[in-house]
Tab-separated table of C-alpha atoms and ligand atoms in Angstrom:
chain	number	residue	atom	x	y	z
A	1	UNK	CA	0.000	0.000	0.000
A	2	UNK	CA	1.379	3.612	-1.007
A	3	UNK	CA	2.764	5.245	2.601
A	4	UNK	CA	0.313	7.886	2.203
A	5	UNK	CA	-3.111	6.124	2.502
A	6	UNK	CA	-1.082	4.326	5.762
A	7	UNK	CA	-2.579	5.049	9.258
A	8	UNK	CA	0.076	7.594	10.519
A	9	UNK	CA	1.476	6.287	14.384
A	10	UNK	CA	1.420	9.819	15.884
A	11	UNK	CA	-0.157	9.126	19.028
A	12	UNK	CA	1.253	7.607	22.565
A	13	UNK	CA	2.663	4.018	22.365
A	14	UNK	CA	2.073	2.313	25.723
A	15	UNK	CA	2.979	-0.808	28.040
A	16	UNK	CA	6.298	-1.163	25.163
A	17	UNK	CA	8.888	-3.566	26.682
A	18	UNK	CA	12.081	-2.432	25.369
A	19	UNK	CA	14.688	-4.599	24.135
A	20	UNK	CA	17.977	-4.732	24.989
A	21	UNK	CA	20.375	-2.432	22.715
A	22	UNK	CA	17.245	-0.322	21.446
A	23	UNK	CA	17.901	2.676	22.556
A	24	UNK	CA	20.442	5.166	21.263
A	25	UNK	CA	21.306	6.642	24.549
A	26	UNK	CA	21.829	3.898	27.182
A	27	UNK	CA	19.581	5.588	30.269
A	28	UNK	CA	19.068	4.257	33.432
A	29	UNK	CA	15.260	3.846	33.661
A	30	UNK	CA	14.205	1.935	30.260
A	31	UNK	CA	11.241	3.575	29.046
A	32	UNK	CA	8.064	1.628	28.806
A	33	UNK	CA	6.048	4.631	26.261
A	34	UNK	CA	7.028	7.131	23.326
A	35	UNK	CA	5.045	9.620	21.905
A	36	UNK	CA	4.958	10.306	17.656
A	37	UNK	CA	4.162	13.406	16.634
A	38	UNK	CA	4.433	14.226	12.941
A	39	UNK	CA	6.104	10.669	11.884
A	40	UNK	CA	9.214	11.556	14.336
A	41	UNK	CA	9.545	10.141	18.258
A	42	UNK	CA	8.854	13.362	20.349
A	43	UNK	CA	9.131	11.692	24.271
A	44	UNK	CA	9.846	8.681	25.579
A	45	UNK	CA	9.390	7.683	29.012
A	46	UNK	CA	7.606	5.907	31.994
A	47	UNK	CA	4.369	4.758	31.093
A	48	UNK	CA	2.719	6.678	34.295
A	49	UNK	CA	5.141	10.029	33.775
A	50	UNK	CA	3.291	11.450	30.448
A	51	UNK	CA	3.892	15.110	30.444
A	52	UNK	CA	0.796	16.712	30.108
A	53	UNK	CA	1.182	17.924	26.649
A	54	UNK	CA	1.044	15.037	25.534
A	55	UNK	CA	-2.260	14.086	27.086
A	56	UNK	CA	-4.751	14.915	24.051
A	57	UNK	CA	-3.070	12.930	21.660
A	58	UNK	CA	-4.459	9.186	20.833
A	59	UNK	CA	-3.131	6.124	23.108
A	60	UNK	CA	-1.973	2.777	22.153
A	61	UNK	CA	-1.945	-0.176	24.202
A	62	UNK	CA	0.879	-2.395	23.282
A	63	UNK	CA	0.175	-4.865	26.118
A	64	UNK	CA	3.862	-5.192	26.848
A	65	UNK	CA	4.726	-6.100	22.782
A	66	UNK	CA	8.714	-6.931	22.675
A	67	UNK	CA	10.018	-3.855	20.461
A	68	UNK	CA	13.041	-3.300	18.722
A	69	UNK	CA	13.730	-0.309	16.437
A	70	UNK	CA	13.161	-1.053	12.650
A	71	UNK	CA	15.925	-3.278	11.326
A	72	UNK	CA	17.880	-2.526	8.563
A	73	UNK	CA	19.273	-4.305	5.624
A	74	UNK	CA	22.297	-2.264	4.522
A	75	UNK	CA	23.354	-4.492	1.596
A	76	UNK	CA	21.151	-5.797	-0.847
A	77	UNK	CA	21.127	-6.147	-4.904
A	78	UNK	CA	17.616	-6.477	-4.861
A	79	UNK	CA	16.723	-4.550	-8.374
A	80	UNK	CA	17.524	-7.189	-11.212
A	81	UNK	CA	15.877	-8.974	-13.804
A	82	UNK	CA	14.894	-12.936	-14.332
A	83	UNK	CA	16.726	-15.068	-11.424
A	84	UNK	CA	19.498	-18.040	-11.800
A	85	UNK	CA	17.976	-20.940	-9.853
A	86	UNK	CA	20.113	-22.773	-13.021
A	87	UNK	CA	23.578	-21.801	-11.532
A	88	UNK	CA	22.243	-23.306	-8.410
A	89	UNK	CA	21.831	-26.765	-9.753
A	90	UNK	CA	25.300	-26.082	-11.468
A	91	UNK	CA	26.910	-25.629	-8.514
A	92	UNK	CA	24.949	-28.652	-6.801
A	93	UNK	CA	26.589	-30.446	-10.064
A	94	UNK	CA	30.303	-29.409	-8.826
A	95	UNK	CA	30.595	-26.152	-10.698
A	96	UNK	CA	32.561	-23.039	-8.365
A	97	UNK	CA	30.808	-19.675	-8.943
A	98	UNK	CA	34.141	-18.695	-10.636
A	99	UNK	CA	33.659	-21.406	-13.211
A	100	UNK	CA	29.746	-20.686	-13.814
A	101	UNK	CA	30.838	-17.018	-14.503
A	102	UNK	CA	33.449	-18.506	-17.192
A	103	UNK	CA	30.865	-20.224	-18.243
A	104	UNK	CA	28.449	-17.617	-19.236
A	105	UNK	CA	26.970	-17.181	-16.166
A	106	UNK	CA	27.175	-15.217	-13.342
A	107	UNK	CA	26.521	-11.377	-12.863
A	108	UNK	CA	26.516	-11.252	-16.684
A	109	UNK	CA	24.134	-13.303	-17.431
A	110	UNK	CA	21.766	-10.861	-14.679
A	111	UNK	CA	23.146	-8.300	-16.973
A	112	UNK	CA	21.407	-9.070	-19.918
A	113	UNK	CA	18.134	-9.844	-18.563
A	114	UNK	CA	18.492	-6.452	-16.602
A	115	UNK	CA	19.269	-4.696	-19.745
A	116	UNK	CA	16.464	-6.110	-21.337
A	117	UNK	CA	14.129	-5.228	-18.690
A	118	UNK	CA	11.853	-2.241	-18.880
A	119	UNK	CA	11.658	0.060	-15.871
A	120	UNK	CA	8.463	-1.370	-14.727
A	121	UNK	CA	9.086	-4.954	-15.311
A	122	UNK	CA	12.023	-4.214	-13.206
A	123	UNK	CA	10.109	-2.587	-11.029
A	124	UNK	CA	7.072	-5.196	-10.787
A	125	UNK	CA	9.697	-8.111	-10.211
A	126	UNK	CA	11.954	-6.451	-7.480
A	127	UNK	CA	8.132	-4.943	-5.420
A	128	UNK	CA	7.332	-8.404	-4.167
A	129	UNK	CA	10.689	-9.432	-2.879
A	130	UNK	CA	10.942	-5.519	-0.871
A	131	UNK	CA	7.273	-6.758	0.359
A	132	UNK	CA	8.794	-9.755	1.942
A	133	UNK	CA	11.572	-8.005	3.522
A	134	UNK	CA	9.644	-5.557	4.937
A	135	UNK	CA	7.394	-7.882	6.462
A	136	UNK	CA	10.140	-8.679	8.695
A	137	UNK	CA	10.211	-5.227	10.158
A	138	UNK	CA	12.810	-3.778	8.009
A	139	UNK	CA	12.583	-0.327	8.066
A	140	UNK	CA	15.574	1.026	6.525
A	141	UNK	CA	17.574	-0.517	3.134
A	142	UNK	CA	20.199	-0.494	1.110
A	143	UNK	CA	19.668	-1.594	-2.774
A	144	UNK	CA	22.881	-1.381	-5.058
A	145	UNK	CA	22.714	-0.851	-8.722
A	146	UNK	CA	25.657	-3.400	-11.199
A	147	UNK	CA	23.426	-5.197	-13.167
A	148	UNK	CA	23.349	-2.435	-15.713
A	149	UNK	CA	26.645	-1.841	-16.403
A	150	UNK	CA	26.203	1.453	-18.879
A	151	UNK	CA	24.782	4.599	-18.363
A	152	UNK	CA	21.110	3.959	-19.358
A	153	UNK	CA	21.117	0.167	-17.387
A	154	UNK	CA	22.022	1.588	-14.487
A	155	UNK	CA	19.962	4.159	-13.767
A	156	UNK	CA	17.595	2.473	-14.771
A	157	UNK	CA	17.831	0.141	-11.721
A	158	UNK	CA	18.398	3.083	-9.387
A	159	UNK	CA	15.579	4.829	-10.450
A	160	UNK	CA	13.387	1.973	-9.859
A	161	UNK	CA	15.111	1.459	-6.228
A	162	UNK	CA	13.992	5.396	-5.819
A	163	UNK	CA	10.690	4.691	-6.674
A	164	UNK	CA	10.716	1.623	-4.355
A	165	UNK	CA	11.481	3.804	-1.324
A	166	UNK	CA	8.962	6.287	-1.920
A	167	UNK	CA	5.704	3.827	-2.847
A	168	UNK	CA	6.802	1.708	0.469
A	169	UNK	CA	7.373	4.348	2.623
A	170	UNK	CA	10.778	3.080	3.413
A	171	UNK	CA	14.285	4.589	3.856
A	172	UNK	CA	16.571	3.901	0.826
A	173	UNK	CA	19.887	4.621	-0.108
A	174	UNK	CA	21.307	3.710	-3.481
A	175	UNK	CA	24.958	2.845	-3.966
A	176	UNK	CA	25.969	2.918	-7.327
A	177	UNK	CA	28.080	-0.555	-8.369
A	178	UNK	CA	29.018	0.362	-11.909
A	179	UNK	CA	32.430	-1.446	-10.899
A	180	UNK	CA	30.624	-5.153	-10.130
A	181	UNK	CA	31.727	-6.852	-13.544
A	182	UNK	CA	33.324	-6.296	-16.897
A	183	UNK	CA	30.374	-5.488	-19.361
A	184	UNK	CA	30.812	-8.597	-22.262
A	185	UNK	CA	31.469	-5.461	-24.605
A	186	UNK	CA	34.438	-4.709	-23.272
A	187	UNK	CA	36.005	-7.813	-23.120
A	188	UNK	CA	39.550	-7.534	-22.657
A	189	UNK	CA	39.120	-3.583	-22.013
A	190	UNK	CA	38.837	-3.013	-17.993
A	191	UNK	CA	40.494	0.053	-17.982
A	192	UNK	CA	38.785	1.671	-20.489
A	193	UNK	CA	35.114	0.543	-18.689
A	194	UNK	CA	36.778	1.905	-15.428
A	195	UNK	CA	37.114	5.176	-17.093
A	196	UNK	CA	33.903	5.145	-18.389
A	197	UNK	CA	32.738	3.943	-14.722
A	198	UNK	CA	34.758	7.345	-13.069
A	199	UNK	CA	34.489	9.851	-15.721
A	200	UNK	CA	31.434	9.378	-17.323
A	201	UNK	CA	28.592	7.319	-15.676
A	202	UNK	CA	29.476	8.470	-11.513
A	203	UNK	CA	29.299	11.808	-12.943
A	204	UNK	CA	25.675	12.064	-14.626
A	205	UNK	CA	24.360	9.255	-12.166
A	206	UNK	CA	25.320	11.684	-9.873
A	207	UNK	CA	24.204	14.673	-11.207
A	208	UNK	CA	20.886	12.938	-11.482
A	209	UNK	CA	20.812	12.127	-7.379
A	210	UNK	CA	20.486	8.646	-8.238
A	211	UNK	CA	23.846	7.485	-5.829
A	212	UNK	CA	23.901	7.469	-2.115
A	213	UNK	CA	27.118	5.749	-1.991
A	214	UNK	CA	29.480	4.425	-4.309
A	215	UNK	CA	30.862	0.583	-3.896
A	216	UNK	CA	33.288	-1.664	-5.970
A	217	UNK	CA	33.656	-5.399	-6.234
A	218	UNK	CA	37.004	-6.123	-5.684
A	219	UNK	CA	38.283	-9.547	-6.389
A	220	UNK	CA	40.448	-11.633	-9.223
A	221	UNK	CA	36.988	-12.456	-11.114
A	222	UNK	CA	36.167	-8.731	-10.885
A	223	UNK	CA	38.241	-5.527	-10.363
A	224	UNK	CA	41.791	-5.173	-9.087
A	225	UNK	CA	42.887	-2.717	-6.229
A	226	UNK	CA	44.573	-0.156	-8.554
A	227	UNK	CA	40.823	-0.098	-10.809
A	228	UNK	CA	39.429	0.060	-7.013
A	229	UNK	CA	41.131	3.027	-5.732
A	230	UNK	CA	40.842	4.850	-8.973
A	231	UNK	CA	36.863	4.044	-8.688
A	232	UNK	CA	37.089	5.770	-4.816
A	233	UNK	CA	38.924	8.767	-6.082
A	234	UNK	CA	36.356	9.494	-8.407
A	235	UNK	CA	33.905	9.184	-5.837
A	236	UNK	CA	35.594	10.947	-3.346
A	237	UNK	CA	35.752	13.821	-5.345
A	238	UNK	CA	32.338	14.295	-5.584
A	239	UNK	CA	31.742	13.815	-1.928
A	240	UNK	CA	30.368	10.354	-1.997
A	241	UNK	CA	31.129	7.691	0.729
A	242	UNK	CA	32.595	4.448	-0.091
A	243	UNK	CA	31.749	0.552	0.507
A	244	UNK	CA	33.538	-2.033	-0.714
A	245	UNK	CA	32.627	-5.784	-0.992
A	246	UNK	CA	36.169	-7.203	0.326
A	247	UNK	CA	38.048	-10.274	0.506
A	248	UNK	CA	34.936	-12.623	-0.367
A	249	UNK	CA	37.257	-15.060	-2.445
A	250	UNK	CA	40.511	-14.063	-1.399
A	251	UNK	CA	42.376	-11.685	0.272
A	252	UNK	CA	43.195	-8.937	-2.104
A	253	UNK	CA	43.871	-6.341	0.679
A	254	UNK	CA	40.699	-4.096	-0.286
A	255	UNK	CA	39.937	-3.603	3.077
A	256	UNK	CA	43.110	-1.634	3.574
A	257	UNK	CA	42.530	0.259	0.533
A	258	UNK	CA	39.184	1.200	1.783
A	259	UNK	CA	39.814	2.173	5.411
A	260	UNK	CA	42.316	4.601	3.807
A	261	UNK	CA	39.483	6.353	2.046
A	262	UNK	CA	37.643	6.082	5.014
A	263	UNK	CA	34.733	3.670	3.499
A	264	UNK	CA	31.773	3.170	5.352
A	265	UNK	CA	32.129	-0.504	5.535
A	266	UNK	CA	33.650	-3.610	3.613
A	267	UNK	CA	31.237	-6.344	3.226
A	268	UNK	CA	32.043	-9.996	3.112
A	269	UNK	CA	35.153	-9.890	4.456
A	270	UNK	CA	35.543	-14.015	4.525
A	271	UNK	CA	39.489	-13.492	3.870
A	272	UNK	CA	39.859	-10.801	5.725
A	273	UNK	CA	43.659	-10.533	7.003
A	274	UNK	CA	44.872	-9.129	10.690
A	275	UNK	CA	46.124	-5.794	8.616
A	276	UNK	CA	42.744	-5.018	6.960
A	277	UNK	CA	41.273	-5.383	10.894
A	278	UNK	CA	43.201	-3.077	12.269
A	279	UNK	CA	42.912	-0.690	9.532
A	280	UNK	CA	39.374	-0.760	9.540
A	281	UNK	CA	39.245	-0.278	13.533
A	282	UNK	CA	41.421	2.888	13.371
A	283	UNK	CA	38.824	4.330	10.229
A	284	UNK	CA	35.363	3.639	11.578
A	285	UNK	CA	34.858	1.394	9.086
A	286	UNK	CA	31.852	-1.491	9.766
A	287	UNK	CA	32.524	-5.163	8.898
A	288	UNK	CA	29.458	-6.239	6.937
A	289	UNK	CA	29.031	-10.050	7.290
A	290	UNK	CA	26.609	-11.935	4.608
A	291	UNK	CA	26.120	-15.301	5.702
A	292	UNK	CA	23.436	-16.032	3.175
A	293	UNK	CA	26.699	-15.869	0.479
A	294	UNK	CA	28.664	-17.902	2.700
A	295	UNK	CA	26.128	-20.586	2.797
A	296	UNK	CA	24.659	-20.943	-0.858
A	297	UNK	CA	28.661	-20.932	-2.033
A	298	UNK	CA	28.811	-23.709	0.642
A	299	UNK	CA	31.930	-21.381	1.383
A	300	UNK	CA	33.710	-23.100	4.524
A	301	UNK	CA	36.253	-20.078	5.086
A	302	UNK	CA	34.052	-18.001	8.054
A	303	UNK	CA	35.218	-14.488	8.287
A	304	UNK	CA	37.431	-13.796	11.657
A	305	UNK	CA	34.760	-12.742	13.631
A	306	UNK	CA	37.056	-13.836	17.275
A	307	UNK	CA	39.381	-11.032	15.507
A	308	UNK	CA	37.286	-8.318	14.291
A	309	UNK	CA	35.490	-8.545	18.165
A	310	UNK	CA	38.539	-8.435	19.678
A	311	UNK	CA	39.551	-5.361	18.017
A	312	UNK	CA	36.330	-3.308	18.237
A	313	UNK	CA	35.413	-3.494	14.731
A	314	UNK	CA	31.374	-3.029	14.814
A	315	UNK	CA	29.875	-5.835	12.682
A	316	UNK	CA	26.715	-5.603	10.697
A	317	UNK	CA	24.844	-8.499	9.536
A	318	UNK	CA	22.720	-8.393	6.015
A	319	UNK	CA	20.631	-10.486	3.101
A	320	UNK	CA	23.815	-9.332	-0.117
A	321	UNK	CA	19.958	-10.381	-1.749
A	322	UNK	CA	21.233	-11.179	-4.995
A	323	UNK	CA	20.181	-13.453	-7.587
A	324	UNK	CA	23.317	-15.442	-8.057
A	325	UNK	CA	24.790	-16.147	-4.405
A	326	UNK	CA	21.903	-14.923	-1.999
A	327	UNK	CA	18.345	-15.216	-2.932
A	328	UNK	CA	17.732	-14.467	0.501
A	329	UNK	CA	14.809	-12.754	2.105
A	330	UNK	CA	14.772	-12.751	5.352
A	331	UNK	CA	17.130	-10.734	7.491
A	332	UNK	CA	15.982	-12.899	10.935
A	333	UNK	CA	17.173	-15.606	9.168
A	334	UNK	CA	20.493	-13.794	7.981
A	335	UNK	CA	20.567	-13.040	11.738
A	336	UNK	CA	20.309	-16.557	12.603
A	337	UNK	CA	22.981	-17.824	10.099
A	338	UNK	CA	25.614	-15.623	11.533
A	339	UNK	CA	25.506	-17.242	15.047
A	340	UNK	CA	25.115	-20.798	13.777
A	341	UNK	CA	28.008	-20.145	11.122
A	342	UNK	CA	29.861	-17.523	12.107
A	343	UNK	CA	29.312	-17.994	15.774
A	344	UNK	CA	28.034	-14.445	16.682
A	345	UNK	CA	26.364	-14.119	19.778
A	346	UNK	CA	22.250	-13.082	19.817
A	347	UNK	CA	23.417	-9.370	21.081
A	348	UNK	CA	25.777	-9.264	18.318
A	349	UNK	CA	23.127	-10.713	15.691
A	350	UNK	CA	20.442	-8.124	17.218
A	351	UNK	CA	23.169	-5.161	16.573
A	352	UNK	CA	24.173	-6.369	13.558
A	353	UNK	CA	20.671	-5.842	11.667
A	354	UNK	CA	19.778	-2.416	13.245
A	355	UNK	CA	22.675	-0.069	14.809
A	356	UNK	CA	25.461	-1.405	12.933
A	357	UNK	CA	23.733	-2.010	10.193
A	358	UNK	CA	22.735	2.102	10.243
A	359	UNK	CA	26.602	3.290	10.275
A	360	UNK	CA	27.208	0.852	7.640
A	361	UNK	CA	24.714	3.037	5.458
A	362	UNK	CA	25.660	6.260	7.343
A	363	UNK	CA	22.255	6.450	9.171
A	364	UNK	CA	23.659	5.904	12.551
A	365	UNK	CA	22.001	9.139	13.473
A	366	UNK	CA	18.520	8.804	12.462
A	367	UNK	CA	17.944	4.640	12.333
A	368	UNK	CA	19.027	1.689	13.934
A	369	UNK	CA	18.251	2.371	17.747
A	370	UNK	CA	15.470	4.579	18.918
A	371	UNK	CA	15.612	8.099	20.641
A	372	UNK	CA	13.489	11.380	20.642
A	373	UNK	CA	13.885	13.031	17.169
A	374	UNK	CA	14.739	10.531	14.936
A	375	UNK	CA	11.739	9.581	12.392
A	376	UNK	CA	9.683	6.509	14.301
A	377	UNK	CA	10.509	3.342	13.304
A	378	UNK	CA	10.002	0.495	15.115
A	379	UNK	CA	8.537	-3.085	15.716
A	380	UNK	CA	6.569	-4.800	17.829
A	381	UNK	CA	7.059	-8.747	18.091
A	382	UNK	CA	4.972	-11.571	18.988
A	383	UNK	CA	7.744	-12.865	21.292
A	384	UNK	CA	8.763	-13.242	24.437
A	385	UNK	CA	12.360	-13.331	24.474
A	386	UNK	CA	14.830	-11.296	22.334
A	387	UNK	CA	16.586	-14.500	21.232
A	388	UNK	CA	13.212	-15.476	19.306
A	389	UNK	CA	14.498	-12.732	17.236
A	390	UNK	CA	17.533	-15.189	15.915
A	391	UNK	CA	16.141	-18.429	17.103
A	392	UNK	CA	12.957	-19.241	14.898
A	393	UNK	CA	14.034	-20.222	11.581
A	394	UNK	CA	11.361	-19.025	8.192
A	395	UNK	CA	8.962	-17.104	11.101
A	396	UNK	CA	7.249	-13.706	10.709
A	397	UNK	CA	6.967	-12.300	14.140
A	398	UNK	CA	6.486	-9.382	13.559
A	399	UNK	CA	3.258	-8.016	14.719
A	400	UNK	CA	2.918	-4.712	13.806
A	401	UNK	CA	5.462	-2.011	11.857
A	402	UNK	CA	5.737	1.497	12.353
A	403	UNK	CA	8.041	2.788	9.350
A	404	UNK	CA	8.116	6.467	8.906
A	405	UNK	CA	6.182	7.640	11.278
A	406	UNK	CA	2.869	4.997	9.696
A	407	UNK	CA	1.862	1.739	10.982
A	408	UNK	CA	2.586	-0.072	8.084
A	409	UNK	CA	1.609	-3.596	9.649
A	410	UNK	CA	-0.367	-3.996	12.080
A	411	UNK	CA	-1.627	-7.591	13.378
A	412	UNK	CA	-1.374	-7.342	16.917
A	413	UNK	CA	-4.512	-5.194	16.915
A	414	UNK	CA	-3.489	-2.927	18.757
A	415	UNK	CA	-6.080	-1.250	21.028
A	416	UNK	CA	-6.846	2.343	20.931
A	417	UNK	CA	-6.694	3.348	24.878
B	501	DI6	N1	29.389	-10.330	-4.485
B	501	DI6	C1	28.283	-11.052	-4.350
B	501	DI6	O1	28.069	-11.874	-3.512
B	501	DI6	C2	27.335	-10.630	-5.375
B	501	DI6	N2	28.030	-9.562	-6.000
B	501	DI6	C3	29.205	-9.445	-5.465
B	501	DI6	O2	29.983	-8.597	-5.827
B	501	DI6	C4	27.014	-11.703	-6.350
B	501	DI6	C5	26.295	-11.129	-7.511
B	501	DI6	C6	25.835	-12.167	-8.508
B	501	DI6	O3	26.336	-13.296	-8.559
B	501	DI6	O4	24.924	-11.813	-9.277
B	502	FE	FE1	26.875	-8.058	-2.624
């Protein structure tokens, strides 16, 4: 349903039971109620300490609903056309990724059927698999363009991603992954696509306030550090932060490269060595782990999460939905997969989807935890624990959704007071 014919939440939100990590500023009394006024959280507090001018507006009754603030999913690929269920059963057969994308396969093969896409078929395939994300209480997300590969292809895709995040009333940023894969026409010619990537297609996509971010896949079956740096200084000159996806296949020393130019975060990370840790503890930068890769390469190198813990390192947990190596959609279960292979503990998991998650997109200051004057966003659960968050596998709990400042979901029925 279009955000604006949503019930808006302003109103008082009562009998909430807080979970652990929620709020942005620890405080020593955990508030039970918040009020929303105009889509943004304007008090929060004890449930029998509502300042009186707050007393006219509408009450809630949560009757003590777990809540969390709305998760977010800060790296997905989720605008593409067709799907590759075929590689799948290739790589059931014996086939590596590497040798399906020799093959024909691979990001390329999503390339073409992008490319062939309209706008709104793109747009009509990618709406359903948003619905199911959201559905698990994600409020905030992160779609990546690279399955265009020129000019026209991908903005394409990020326009559609736009007009994703304003028909579902849901935060998105765009990062613009021109640098994912050598386009088959220019076969043998990476460094002229990389100038065309920097010089040409940054620029307009730009221009057009189509790019959030910019991110690069760096890798042997992709782009090399030197094409990966020169991608960054493009970007950095027009003021755009930096991601990088890191190390997935082997240790190329990207994450180095991008702590220097102070990236927002380095995703995958599975050969991540002890110099790209401490790099990215003295920058800021957020490890992004995607178990859902991890497991559908049947990948048996875990990143070094004992390391990246002991060093500080804040570690974010998303889908990478993808239609190659993660046709995930469901970020609980993303949450669950990093303690069971990654070992993660359920704090850590919880963290990883919603205040990590945030400074991995930059949002750290308006998503990811909750406090007065950020936009409301949150979720209430049918659970009683915050370990059902990670523990069911393939649930829905989620009961009802406030995302930007409207109740987007809302099965609990929640009583008016
Ligand atoms: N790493 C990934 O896991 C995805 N892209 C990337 O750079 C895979 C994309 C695909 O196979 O279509
Ligand atoms: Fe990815």
């Amino acid at each position: 349903m279009p955000p604006s014919s949503l019930p808006g939440a302003d109103g008082v939100w009562h009998s909430l039971r807080l979970a652990p990590g929620a709020l942005a500023d620890h405080t020593a009394e955990v508030p039970t109620a918040l009020a929303v006024q105009q889509g943004r959280i304007t008090w929060m507090g004890d449930d029998q300490a509502l300042p009186a001018a707050f007393a006219a507006l509408p009450r809630y009754d949560a009757r003590g609903a777990l809540t969390t603030p709305g998760l977010v999913d800060c790296h997905t690929h989720l605008v593409y056309g067709g799907q590759r269920a075929n590689e799948f059963a290739m790589r059931l057969a014996g086939a590596s990724y590497e040798e399906v994308a020799k093959a024909g396969g691979g990001i390329v093969s999503s390339v073409l059927a992008t490319r062939a896409a309209s706008e709104d078929a793109l747009y009509a395939q990618a709406a359903p698999r948003l619905e199911q994300l959201l559905n698990d209480g994600v409020c905030a997300i992160e779609i990546k363009s690279g399955y265009g590969l020129s000019l026209a292809h991908e903005a394409k895709q990020l326009r559609v991603a736009r007009r994703l995040g304003l028909d579902y009333g849901v935060t998105v940023r765009t990062t613009f992954l021109g640098a994912h894969a050598l386009p088959p026409e220019y076969a043998g010619r990476s460094q002229d696509y990389i100038d065309l990537v920097c010089k040409e297609m940054l620029p307009a996509l730009a221009a057009e306030g189509l790019v959030d971010a910019v991110d690069v896949f760096c890798e042997r079956i992709a782009f090399s550090l030197a094409e990966t740096e020169q991608v960054f200084r493009a970007a950095q000159a027009l003021g755009l932060p930096l991601k990088l996806h890191a190390e997935q296949l082997s240790d190329m020393d990207g994450s180095a490269l991008a702590a220097r130019y102070g990236a927002l975060s380095c995703d995958h990370i599975e050969h991540l060595s002890a110099e790209g840790i401490t790099a990215m503890r003295a920058a800021g930068t957020v490890a992004v782990l995607l178990p859902g890769a991890y497991y559908s390469l049947r990948d048996t190198q875990a990143p070094p999460i004992a390391a990246l813990r002991a060093a500080g390192v804040p570690m974010a947990v998303s889908t990478d939905h993808n239609p190659g190596t993660s046709p995930a959609l469901s970020l609980l279960l993303m949450a669950n997969m990093a303690c069971t292979l990654f070992r993660l503990t359920v704090p850590e998991a919880l963290a990883g989807i919603t205040c990590h998650a945030a400074r991995a997109l930059g949002l750290q200051e308006t998503h990811g935890a909750l406090a007065v004057g950020r936009p409301a966003n949150f979720v209430l659960w049918d659970l009683r624990e915050p370990a059902e968050l990670v523990y069911w596998l393939g649930q829905q709990p989620a009961r009802t959704i406030v995302r930007q400042g409207r109740v987007a979901v809302d099965t609990l029925g929640l009583t008016r007071l």
